[in-house]
Amino acid sequence: QDNRISIWSAGDVGDGGLNSECHGEHQLLCDIRHDGDVMDMQFLDQERIVVASSTGTVTVFRHHQNNQTLSASLRWEKAHYHVDQDTSCGGAACTGVICNKPDIVTVGEDGRINLFKADQKDAVRTIDNADSSTLHAVTFLRTTEILTVNSIGQLKIWDLRQQRNEPSQIFSLTGDRVPLHCVDRHPNQQHIVATGGQDGVLSIWDIRQGTMPVSLLNAHEAEMWEVHFHPSNPDHLFTCSEDGSLWHWDASTDISEKPSFLHQGGRSTTYFSHSTVNQSVVSAWLNNDPAKDRIEITNLIPYQTLSVNSLDVLGPCLLYGTDAESIHVNKKLFA
């Protein structure tokens, strides 16, 4: 009933590299009331956070670090809506937001895509009927291109320079039309994309090739809510699920070189390989030699209980939030 946006200090992560330390205690710095459920949020820059609401409104909050307060600096009322923007109950949930300063892109249950600029009151561009189904998530491929995932298992690429309201490419999971909930782009190789959805399967796509995923990796027992490549070491990938698990996928080294102590200490580790179509680029995620292409998976929450709804990762720090109304920080991810 009463939702809030909160700013926490979780300690300093140094330069964000894998070997940097994460120091300091966590503390609540400030918070502010928020109308509707918080569906998604992302930092636009050091002091501004863009927040998507279930009411369809998108708000930019400013964090004033000198006196530790939050204020709403810009609000796009009912950026997403079902009938029309003026009716009192017409709002449709804004399900996803992605920022590439000064650009902000939002997607929603209404199948609409909005492009906002951080300091402009009106939308720069709106694609009204971008999708006939719910758009669940969006990411930037490059500064002028975005990728959306929807509730019937499709990925669509949109070129924001084009004035036509059609995607430039459509990819889809074959047959099943399983809703996709999350997407992330490889930080260095923009053609590699990871998605997850209702069946808990991790899909890896090469958007230069074909319209189907390069590989499908059986993962969670229930919906996958979030997928993230590690920003500075993208051979590491993280996924979390409704089933209460949070998996660390490590494709960085040959398994045969790894010591077997990984099987001890309460960590459940699984190895398997997958073969893919022949690839020209050698990425761990697109490797075409199944003997080499082994991925080590570690469940970082061995005693899983409630849904893990969201995660983020930076340097040695992993952050995740669960249905137990708790936020967890793992500060020694690669120790």
mmCIF file of C-alpha atoms in Angstrom:
data_model
loop_
_atom_site.group_PDB
_atom_site.id
_atom_site.type_symbol
_atom_site.label_atom_id
_atom_site.label_comp_id
_atom_site.label_asym_id
_atom_site.label_seq_id
_atom_site.Cartn_x
_atom_site.Cartn_y
_atom_site.Cartn_z
ATOM 1 C CA GLN A 1 0.000 0.000 0.000
ATOM 2 C CA ASP A 2 2.784 2.403 0.901
ATOM 3 C CA ASN A 3 5.711 2.122 -1.481
ATOM 4 C CA ARG A 4 9.001 3.950 -1.189
ATOM 5 C CA ILE A 5 12.188 4.592 -3.125
ATOM 6 C CA SER A 6 15.179 4.236 -0.810
ATOM 7 C CA ILE A 7 18.840 5.164 -1.193
ATOM 8 C CA TRP A 8 21.249 2.935 0.720
ATOM 9 C CA SER A 9 24.965 3.116 1.204
ATOM 10 C CA ALA A 10 26.370 -0.391 0.776
ATOM 11 C CA GLY A 11 30.034 0.516 1.152
ATOM 12 C CA ASP A 12 32.625 1.538 -1.430
ATOM 13 C CA VAL A 13 33.470 -0.851 -4.273
ATOM 14 C CA GLY A 14 36.794 0.745 -5.264
ATOM 15 C CA ASP A 15 37.306 0.795 -9.047
ATOM 16 C CA GLY A 16 34.691 -1.893 -9.725
ATOM 17 C CA GLY A 17 37.239 -4.488 -10.851
ATOM 18 C CA LEU A 18 36.982 -8.130 -9.819
ATOM 19 C CA ASN A 19 39.757 -7.833 -7.266
ATOM 20 C CA SER A 20 38.681 -4.529 -5.742
ATOM 21 C CA GLU A 21 37.433 -4.605 -2.183
ATOM 22 C CA CYS A 22 33.986 -3.643 -0.956
ATOM 23 C CA HIS A 23 34.257 -1.812 2.363
ATOM 24 C CA GLY A 24 31.922 -0.169 4.834
ATOM 25 C CA GLU A 25 28.607 -0.870 6.480
ATOM 26 C CA HIS A 26 25.255 -0.476 4.811
ATOM 27 C CA GLN A 27 22.886 2.215 5.977
ATOM 28 C CA LEU A 28 19.666 3.842 4.820
ATOM 29 C CA LEU A 29 20.509 7.351 3.620
ATOM 30 C CA CYS A 30 17.052 8.614 2.608
ATOM 31 C CA ASP A 31 13.736 7.578 1.115
ATOM 32 C CA ILE A 32 10.639 9.070 -0.510
ATOM 33 C CA ARG A 33 7.068 7.932 -1.132
ATOM 34 C CA HIS A 34 6.210 6.406 -4.514
ATOM 35 C CA ASP A 35 2.746 6.033 -6.085
ATOM 36 C CA GLY A 36 2.091 2.497 -7.272
ATOM 37 C CA ASP A 37 4.363 -0.546 -7.290
ATOM 38 C CA VAL A 38 7.963 0.039 -8.325
ATOM 39 C CA MET A 39 8.274 -2.091 -11.483
ATOM 40 C CA ASP A 40 11.815 -1.124 -12.472
ATOM 41 C CA MET A 41 14.402 1.562 -11.801
ATOM 42 C CA GLN A 42 17.798 2.632 -13.018
ATOM 43 C CA PHE A 43 20.358 5.327 -12.288
ATOM 44 C CA LEU A 44 20.507 7.912 -15.066
ATOM 45 C CA ASP A 45 23.657 9.489 -13.624
ATOM 46 C CA GLN A 46 25.316 9.972 -10.232
ATOM 47 C CA GLU A 47 22.333 11.748 -8.713
ATOM 48 C CA ARG A 48 19.231 10.895 -10.742
ATOM 49 C CA ILE A 49 17.165 7.687 -10.678
ATOM 50 C CA VAL A 50 14.426 6.858 -13.210
ATOM 51 C CA VAL A 51 11.550 4.834 -11.728
ATOM 52 C CA ALA A 52 8.772 2.915 -13.507
ATOM 53 C CA SER A 53 5.400 2.608 -11.763
ATOM 54 C CA SER A 54 2.479 0.190 -12.025
ATOM 55 C CA THR A 55 0.307 3.312 -12.503
ATOM 56 C CA GLY A 56 2.033 3.924 -15.866
ATOM 57 C CA THR A 57 3.865 6.994 -14.605
ATOM 58 C CA VAL A 58 7.632 7.414 -14.994
ATOM 59 C CA THR A 59 9.430 9.623 -12.462
ATOM 60 C CA VAL A 60 12.964 10.997 -12.298
ATOM 61 C CA PHE A 61 14.056 11.348 -8.667
ATOM 62 C CA ARG A 62 17.053 13.458 -7.686
ATOM 63 C CA HIS A 63 19.300 12.378 -4.818
ATOM 64 C CA HIS A 64 20.630 15.469 -3.025
ATOM 65 C CA GLN A 65 23.845 14.182 -1.531
ATOM 66 C CA ASN A 66 24.645 17.317 0.459
ATOM 67 C CA ASN A 67 21.659 16.865 2.799
ATOM 68 C CA GLN A 68 20.675 13.249 1.931
ATOM 69 C CA THR A 69 17.170 13.843 0.611
ATOM 70 C CA LEU A 70 15.225 12.658 -2.430
ATOM 71 C CA SER A 71 12.906 14.781 -4.553
ATOM 72 C CA ALA A 72 10.920 14.189 -7.733
ATOM 73 C CA SER A 73 12.546 16.359 -10.410
ATOM 74 C CA LEU A 74 10.503 15.277 -13.439
ATOM 75 C CA ARG A 75 7.394 13.171 -13.894
ATOM 76 C CA TRP A 76 5.757 11.789 -17.032
ATOM 77 C CA GLU A 77 2.201 11.066 -15.902
ATOM 78 C CA LYS A 78 0.678 7.959 -17.459
ATOM 79 C CA ALA A 79 3.468 7.455 -19.947
ATOM 80 C CA HIS A 80 1.733 4.086 -20.371
ATOM 81 C CA TYR A 81 -2.043 3.718 -20.555
ATOM 82 C CA HIS A 82 -4.709 1.323 -21.863
ATOM 83 C CA VAL A 83 -7.595 3.504 -23.010
ATOM 84 C CA ASP A 84 -6.537 7.121 -23.022
ATOM 85 C CA GLN A 85 -4.247 9.200 -20.875
ATOM 86 C CA ASP A 86 -7.045 11.288 -19.372
ATOM 87 C CA THR A 87 -9.240 8.663 -17.711
ATOM 88 C CA SER A 88 -8.583 8.189 -14.031
ATOM 89 C CA CYS A 89 -8.140 4.422 -14.264
ATOM 90 C CA GLY A 90 -6.502 4.324 -17.681
ATOM 91 C CA GLY A 91 -2.908 3.768 -16.542
ATOM 92 C CA ALA A 92 -1.032 0.660 -17.695
ATOM 93 C CA ALA A 93 1.993 -0.594 -15.784
ATOM 94 C CA CYS A 94 5.354 0.634 -16.989
ATOM 95 C CA THR A 95 7.279 -2.651 -16.852
ATOM 96 C CA GLY A 96 10.790 -1.620 -17.872
ATOM 97 C CA VAL A 97 13.109 1.364 -18.104
ATOM 98 C CA ILE A 98 16.623 1.717 -19.538
ATOM 99 C CA CYS A 99 18.864 4.796 -19.492
ATOM 100 C CA ASN A 100 21.653 5.941 -21.760
ATOM 101 C CA LYS A 101 22.062 9.552 -20.667
ATOM 102 C CA PRO A 102 20.363 11.730 -21.724
ATOM 103 C CA ASP A 103 18.020 9.155 -23.294
ATOM 104 C CA ILE A 104 15.439 7.195 -21.288
ATOM 105 C CA VAL A 105 13.384 4.418 -22.909
ATOM 106 C CA THR A 106 10.327 2.907 -21.224
ATOM 107 C CA VAL A 107 8.112 -0.068 -22.151
ATOM 108 C CA GLY A 108 4.811 -1.222 -20.691
ATOM 109 C CA GLU A 109 1.838 -3.527 -20.488
ATOM 110 C CA ASP A 110 0.197 -1.433 -23.191
ATOM 111 C CA GLY A 111 2.799 -2.504 -25.792
ATOM 112 C CA ARG A 112 3.989 1.089 -26.042
ATOM 113 C CA ILE A 113 7.603 2.334 -26.297
ATOM 114 C CA ASN A 114 8.507 5.854 -25.132
ATOM 115 C CA LEU A 115 11.742 7.736 -25.710
ATOM 116 C CA PHE A 116 12.281 10.565 -23.227
ATOM 117 C CA LYS A 117 15.136 12.993 -22.735
ATOM 118 C CA ALA A 118 16.233 13.663 -19.166
ATOM 119 C CA ASP A 119 15.428 17.390 -19.254
ATOM 120 C CA GLN A 120 12.403 17.547 -21.562
ATOM 121 C CA LYS A 121 8.812 17.524 -20.392
ATOM 122 C CA ASP A 122 7.398 15.869 -23.517
ATOM 123 C CA ALA A 123 8.276 12.509 -25.014
ATOM 124 C CA VAL A 124 10.772 12.767 -27.880
ATOM 125 C CA ARG A 125 9.183 9.769 -29.554
ATOM 126 C CA THR A 126 6.337 7.351 -28.823
ATOM 127 C CA ILE A 127 5.662 4.122 -30.709
ATOM 128 C CA ASP A 128 2.034 3.548 -29.766
ATOM 129 C CA ASN A 129 1.362 0.074 -31.076
ATOM 130 C CA ALA A 130 4.880 -1.283 -30.905
ATOM 131 C CA ASP A 131 3.534 -4.596 -29.668
ATOM 132 C CA SER A 132 0.137 -6.241 -29.369
ATOM 133 C CA SER A 133 1.304 -8.043 -26.212
ATOM 134 C CA THR A 134 2.949 -6.850 -22.993
ATOM 135 C CA LEU A 135 6.524 -5.604 -23.285
ATOM 136 C CA HIS A 136 8.393 -6.836 -20.212
ATOM 137 C CA ALA A 137 11.915 -5.428 -20.594
ATOM 138 C CA VAL A 138 14.134 -3.272 -22.795
ATOM 139 C CA THR A 139 17.847 -2.702 -23.268
ATOM 140 C CA PHE A 140 20.056 -0.513 -25.474
ATOM 141 C CA LEU A 141 22.026 -2.346 -28.160
ATOM 142 C CA ARG A 142 23.763 0.884 -29.186
ATOM 143 C CA THR A 143 22.901 4.558 -28.804
ATOM 144 C CA THR A 144 20.235 4.487 -31.526
ATOM 145 C CA GLU A 145 18.995 0.904 -31.209
ATOM 146 C CA ILE A 146 16.967 -0.819 -28.522
ATOM 147 C CA LEU A 147 15.848 -4.403 -27.987
ATOM 148 C CA THR A 148 12.526 -5.358 -26.346
ATOM 149 C CA VAL A 149 11.191 -8.708 -25.080
ATOM 150 C CA ASN A 150 7.501 -9.519 -24.854
ATOM 151 C CA SER A 151 4.968 -11.924 -23.367
ATOM 152 C CA ILE A 152 4.860 -14.199 -26.437
ATOM 153 C CA GLY A 153 8.575 -15.030 -26.535
ATOM 154 C CA GLN A 154 9.736 -12.471 -29.077
ATOM 155 C CA LEU A 155 12.752 -10.165 -29.203
ATOM 156 C CA LYS A 156 12.401 -7.089 -31.381
ATOM 157 C CA ILE A 157 15.076 -4.608 -32.446
ATOM 158 C CA TRP A 158 13.994 -0.995 -32.932
ATOM 159 C CA ASP A 159 16.062 1.632 -34.720
ATOM 160 C CA LEU A 160 15.151 4.940 -33.076
ATOM 161 C CA ARG A 161 16.472 6.906 -36.080
ATOM 162 C CA GLN A 162 13.773 5.391 -38.291
ATOM 163 C CA GLN A 163 10.448 7.170 -38.225
ATOM 164 C CA ARG A 164 8.436 4.068 -39.102
ATOM 165 C CA ASN A 165 6.842 2.281 -36.170
ATOM 166 C CA GLU A 166 7.994 -1.195 -37.134
ATOM 167 C CA PRO A 167 10.843 -3.226 -35.629
ATOM 168 C CA SER A 168 13.890 -3.653 -37.852
ATOM 169 C CA GLN A 169 14.228 -7.307 -36.790
ATOM 170 C CA ILE A 170 12.121 -9.893 -34.945
ATOM 171 C CA PHE A 171 13.509 -12.982 -33.213
ATOM 172 C CA SER A 172 11.466 -15.621 -31.455
ATOM 173 C CA LEU A 173 11.600 -18.726 -29.328
ATOM 174 C CA THR A 174 10.255 -21.515 -31.489
ATOM 175 C CA GLY A 175 6.771 -22.809 -31.017
ATOM 176 C CA ASP A 176 6.062 -22.296 -27.370
ATOM 177 C CA ARG A 177 5.601 -18.524 -27.116
ATOM 178 C CA VAL A 178 6.940 -18.581 -23.570
ATOM 179 C CA PRO A 179 6.787 -15.087 -22.030
ATOM 180 C CA LEU A 180 10.208 -13.452 -21.721
ATOM 181 C CA HIS A 181 10.706 -11.365 -18.573
ATOM 182 C CA CYS A 182 14.283 -10.110 -18.777
ATOM 183 C CA VAL A 183 17.078 -9.274 -21.201
ATOM 184 C CA ASP A 184 20.695 -8.133 -20.979
ATOM 185 C CA ARG A 185 23.263 -7.323 -23.640
ATOM 186 C CA HIS A 186 26.875 -8.489 -23.471
ATOM 187 C CA PRO A 187 28.874 -5.376 -22.442
ATOM 188 C CA ASN A 188 31.626 -5.818 -25.071
ATOM 189 C CA GLN A 189 29.972 -7.768 -27.877
ATOM 190 C CA GLN A 190 26.725 -6.061 -28.742
ATOM 191 C CA HIS A 191 25.473 -8.951 -30.872
ATOM 192 C CA ILE A 192 25.301 -11.310 -27.873
ATOM 193 C CA VAL A 193 22.108 -11.081 -25.825
ATOM 194 C CA ALA A 194 20.800 -13.159 -22.909
ATOM 195 C CA THR A 195 17.099 -13.545 -22.054
ATOM 196 C CA GLY A 196 15.053 -15.405 -19.456
ATOM 197 C CA GLY A 197 11.379 -16.033 -19.013
ATOM 198 C CA GLN A 198 8.481 -17.948 -17.569
ATOM 199 C CA ASP A 199 9.985 -21.419 -18.041
ATOM 200 C CA GLY A 200 13.223 -20.511 -16.219
ATOM 201 C CA VAL A 201 15.352 -21.236 -19.310
ATOM 202 C CA LEU A 202 18.376 -19.048 -20.103
ATOM 203 C CA SER A 203 18.532 -18.245 -23.823
ATOM 204 C CA ILE A 204 21.665 -16.891 -25.523
ATOM 205 C CA TRP A 205 21.133 -15.092 -28.845
ATOM 206 C CA ASP A 206 23.483 -13.909 -31.572
ATOM 207 C CA ILE A 207 21.467 -11.197 -33.262
ATOM 208 C CA ARG A 208 23.707 -11.289 -36.346
ATOM 209 C CA GLN A 209 22.586 -14.840 -37.111
ATOM 210 C CA GLY A 210 19.174 -16.342 -37.739
ATOM 211 C CA THR A 211 16.074 -15.550 -35.739
ATOM 212 C CA MET A 212 16.366 -18.228 -33.061
ATOM 213 C CA PRO A 213 18.525 -18.538 -29.941
ATOM 214 C CA VAL A 214 22.046 -19.916 -30.314
ATOM 215 C CA SER A 215 21.567 -21.948 -27.139
ATOM 216 C CA LEU A 216 18.893 -22.781 -24.591
ATOM 217 C CA LEU A 217 20.211 -23.629 -21.127
ATOM 218 C CA ASN A 218 17.908 -25.279 -18.620
ATOM 219 C CA ALA A 219 18.124 -23.217 -15.489
ATOM 220 C CA HIS A 220 15.457 -22.459 -12.913
ATOM 221 C CA GLU A 221 12.337 -24.333 -11.841
ATOM 222 C CA ALA A 222 10.137 -21.236 -12.178
ATOM 223 C CA GLU A 223 10.118 -17.753 -13.769
ATOM 224 C CA MET A 224 13.485 -16.100 -14.315
ATOM 225 C CA TRP A 225 13.100 -12.493 -13.185
ATOM 226 C CA GLU A 226 16.486 -11.002 -14.007
ATOM 227 C CA VAL A 227 19.621 -11.760 -16.032
ATOM 228 C CA HIS A 228 22.879 -9.776 -15.893
ATOM 229 C CA PHE A 229 26.270 -10.117 -17.505
ATOM 230 C CA HIS A 230 29.047 -8.968 -15.184
ATOM 231 C CA PRO A 231 29.821 -5.467 -16.535
ATOM 232 C CA SER A 232 33.629 -5.822 -16.481
ATOM 233 C CA ASN A 233 33.955 -9.604 -16.767
ATOM 234 C CA PRO A 234 31.132 -10.790 -19.045
ATOM 235 C CA ASP A 235 32.186 -14.446 -19.031
ATOM 236 C CA HIS A 236 30.284 -14.376 -15.737
ATOM 237 C CA LEU A 237 26.489 -14.170 -15.864
ATOM 238 C CA PHE A 238 23.892 -14.054 -13.079
ATOM 239 C CA THR A 239 20.228 -15.093 -13.065
ATOM 240 C CA CYS A 240 17.574 -15.134 -10.350
ATOM 241 C CA SER A 241 14.182 -16.779 -10.109
ATOM 242 C CA GLU A 242 10.788 -17.137 -8.496
ATOM 243 C CA ASP A 243 12.013 -20.517 -7.215
ATOM 244 C CA GLY A 244 14.315 -18.750 -4.731
ATOM 245 C CA SER A 245 17.584 -19.502 -6.516
ATOM 246 C CA LEU A 246 20.304 -17.163 -7.772
ATOM 247 C CA TRP A 247 22.748 -18.737 -10.201
ATOM 248 C CA HIS A 248 26.286 -17.670 -11.077
ATOM 249 C CA TRP A 249 27.165 -18.947 -14.580
ATOM 250 C CA ASP A 250 30.936 -19.078 -15.121
ATOM 251 C CA ALA A 251 32.052 -19.657 -18.711
ATOM 252 C CA SER A 252 35.505 -18.195 -18.158
ATOM 253 C CA THR A 253 37.787 -21.240 -17.982
ATOM 254 C CA ASP A 254 38.093 -24.838 -19.002
ATOM 255 C CA ILE A 255 36.417 -26.989 -16.342
ATOM 256 C CA SER A 256 39.147 -29.640 -16.532
ATOM 257 C CA GLU A 257 41.576 -27.135 -14.998
ATOM 258 C CA LYS A 258 39.301 -26.421 -12.053
ATOM 259 C CA PRO A 259 39.926 -28.059 -8.693
ATOM 260 C CA SER A 260 37.178 -30.332 -7.438
ATOM 261 C CA PHE A 261 36.780 -28.545 -4.085
ATOM 262 C CA LEU A 262 33.919 -26.630 -5.700
ATOM 263 C CA HIS A 263 31.739 -29.629 -4.929
ATOM 264 C CA GLN A 264 32.166 -29.123 -1.190
ATOM 265 C CA GLY A 265 31.064 -26.475 1.251
ATOM 266 C CA GLY A 266 27.353 -26.477 0.572
ATOM 267 C CA ARG A 267 27.630 -25.022 -2.925
ATOM 268 C CA SER A 268 25.711 -26.952 -5.517
ATOM 269 C CA THR A 269 27.721 -26.855 -8.730
ATOM 270 C CA THR A 270 26.609 -28.372 -12.022
ATOM 271 C CA TYR A 271 28.619 -28.815 -15.198
ATOM 272 C CA PHE A 272 27.218 -29.334 -18.657
ATOM 273 C CA SER A 273 28.106 -28.464 -22.204
ATOM 274 C CA HIS A 274 26.003 -27.312 -25.106
ATOM 275 C CA SER A 275 26.758 -27.389 -28.797
ATOM 276 C CA THR A 276 25.821 -24.472 -31.002
ATOM 277 C CA VAL A 277 25.901 -23.522 -34.653
ATOM 278 C CA ASN A 278 29.289 -22.654 -36.083
ATOM 279 C CA GLN A 279 30.398 -19.228 -34.857
ATOM 280 C CA SER A 280 32.967 -16.853 -36.278
ATOM 281 C CA VAL A 281 33.534 -14.996 -33.020
ATOM 282 C CA VAL A 282 35.072 -16.890 -30.140
ATOM 283 C CA SER A 283 33.049 -15.877 -27.141
ATOM 284 C CA ALA A 284 32.522 -18.180 -24.209
ATOM 285 C CA TRP A 285 28.780 -17.848 -24.818
ATOM 286 C CA LEU A 286 29.009 -18.724 -28.533
ATOM 287 C CA ASN A 287 31.705 -21.394 -28.430
ATOM 288 C CA ASN A 288 31.263 -24.041 -31.123
ATOM 289 C CA ASP A 289 33.429 -26.757 -29.531
ATOM 290 C CA PRO A 290 31.173 -28.535 -27.047
ATOM 291 C CA ALA A 291 34.112 -30.307 -25.400
ATOM 292 C CA LYS A 292 35.606 -26.963 -24.421
ATOM 293 C CA ASP A 293 32.342 -25.208 -23.924
ATOM 294 C CA ARG A 294 31.620 -26.061 -20.320
ATOM 295 C CA ILE A 295 29.773 -23.737 -18.024
ATOM 296 C CA GLU A 296 30.081 -23.983 -14.288
ATOM 297 C CA ILE A 297 26.961 -23.054 -12.358
ATOM 298 C CA THR A 298 26.885 -22.216 -8.693
ATOM 299 C CA ASN A 299 23.691 -21.539 -6.775
ATOM 300 C CA LEU A 300 24.630 -18.630 -4.518
ATOM 301 C CA ILE A 301 21.621 -19.212 -2.227
ATOM 302 C CA PRO A 302 21.846 -22.857 -1.143
ATOM 303 C CA TYR A 303 18.850 -22.640 1.217
ATOM 304 C CA GLN A 304 16.364 -21.142 -1.205
ATOM 305 C CA THR A 305 12.972 -20.121 0.098
ATOM 306 C CA LEU A 306 11.207 -17.117 -1.397
ATOM 307 C CA SER A 307 11.414 -15.543 -4.843
ATOM 308 C CA VAL A 308 14.571 -13.610 -5.735
ATOM 309 C CA ASN A 309 13.106 -10.683 -7.652
ATOM 310 C CA SER A 310 16.037 -8.562 -8.690
ATOM 311 C CA LEU A 311 19.817 -8.534 -8.780
ATOM 312 C CA ASP A 312 22.720 -6.318 -9.770
ATOM 313 C CA VAL A 313 26.451 -6.878 -9.857
ATOM 314 C CA LEU A 314 29.536 -4.624 -9.806
ATOM 315 C CA GLY A 315 33.131 -5.665 -9.189
ATOM 316 C CA PRO A 316 33.186 -8.187 -6.327
ATOM 317 C CA CYS A 317 29.716 -7.166 -5.090
ATOM 318 C CA LEU A 318 26.416 -8.871 -5.815
ATOM 319 C CA LEU A 319 23.172 -7.332 -4.631
ATOM 320 C CA TYR A 320 19.770 -9.026 -4.650
ATOM 321 C CA GLY A 321 16.289 -8.523 -3.224
ATOM 322 C CA THR A 322 13.784 -11.195 -2.220
ATOM 323 C CA ASP A 323 10.133 -11.648 -1.307
ATOM 324 C CA ALA A 324 11.266 -11.791 2.324
ATOM 325 C CA GLU A 325 11.454 -7.965 2.059
ATOM 326 C CA SER A 326 15.201 -8.184 2.460
ATOM 327 C CA ILE A 327 18.161 -6.889 0.473
ATOM 328 C CA HIS A 328 21.316 -9.008 0.489
ATOM 329 C CA VAL A 329 24.855 -7.923 -0.375
ATOM 330 C CA ASN A 330 27.501 -10.514 -1.210
ATOM 331 C CA LYS A 331 30.801 -8.615 -1.092
ATOM 332 C CA LYS A 332 33.162 -11.485 -1.928
ATOM 333 C CA LEU A 333 31.794 -12.824 -5.168
ATOM 334 C CA PHE A 334 35.125 -13.978 -6.589
ATOM 335 C CA ALA A 335 36.921 -14.756 -3.334
#
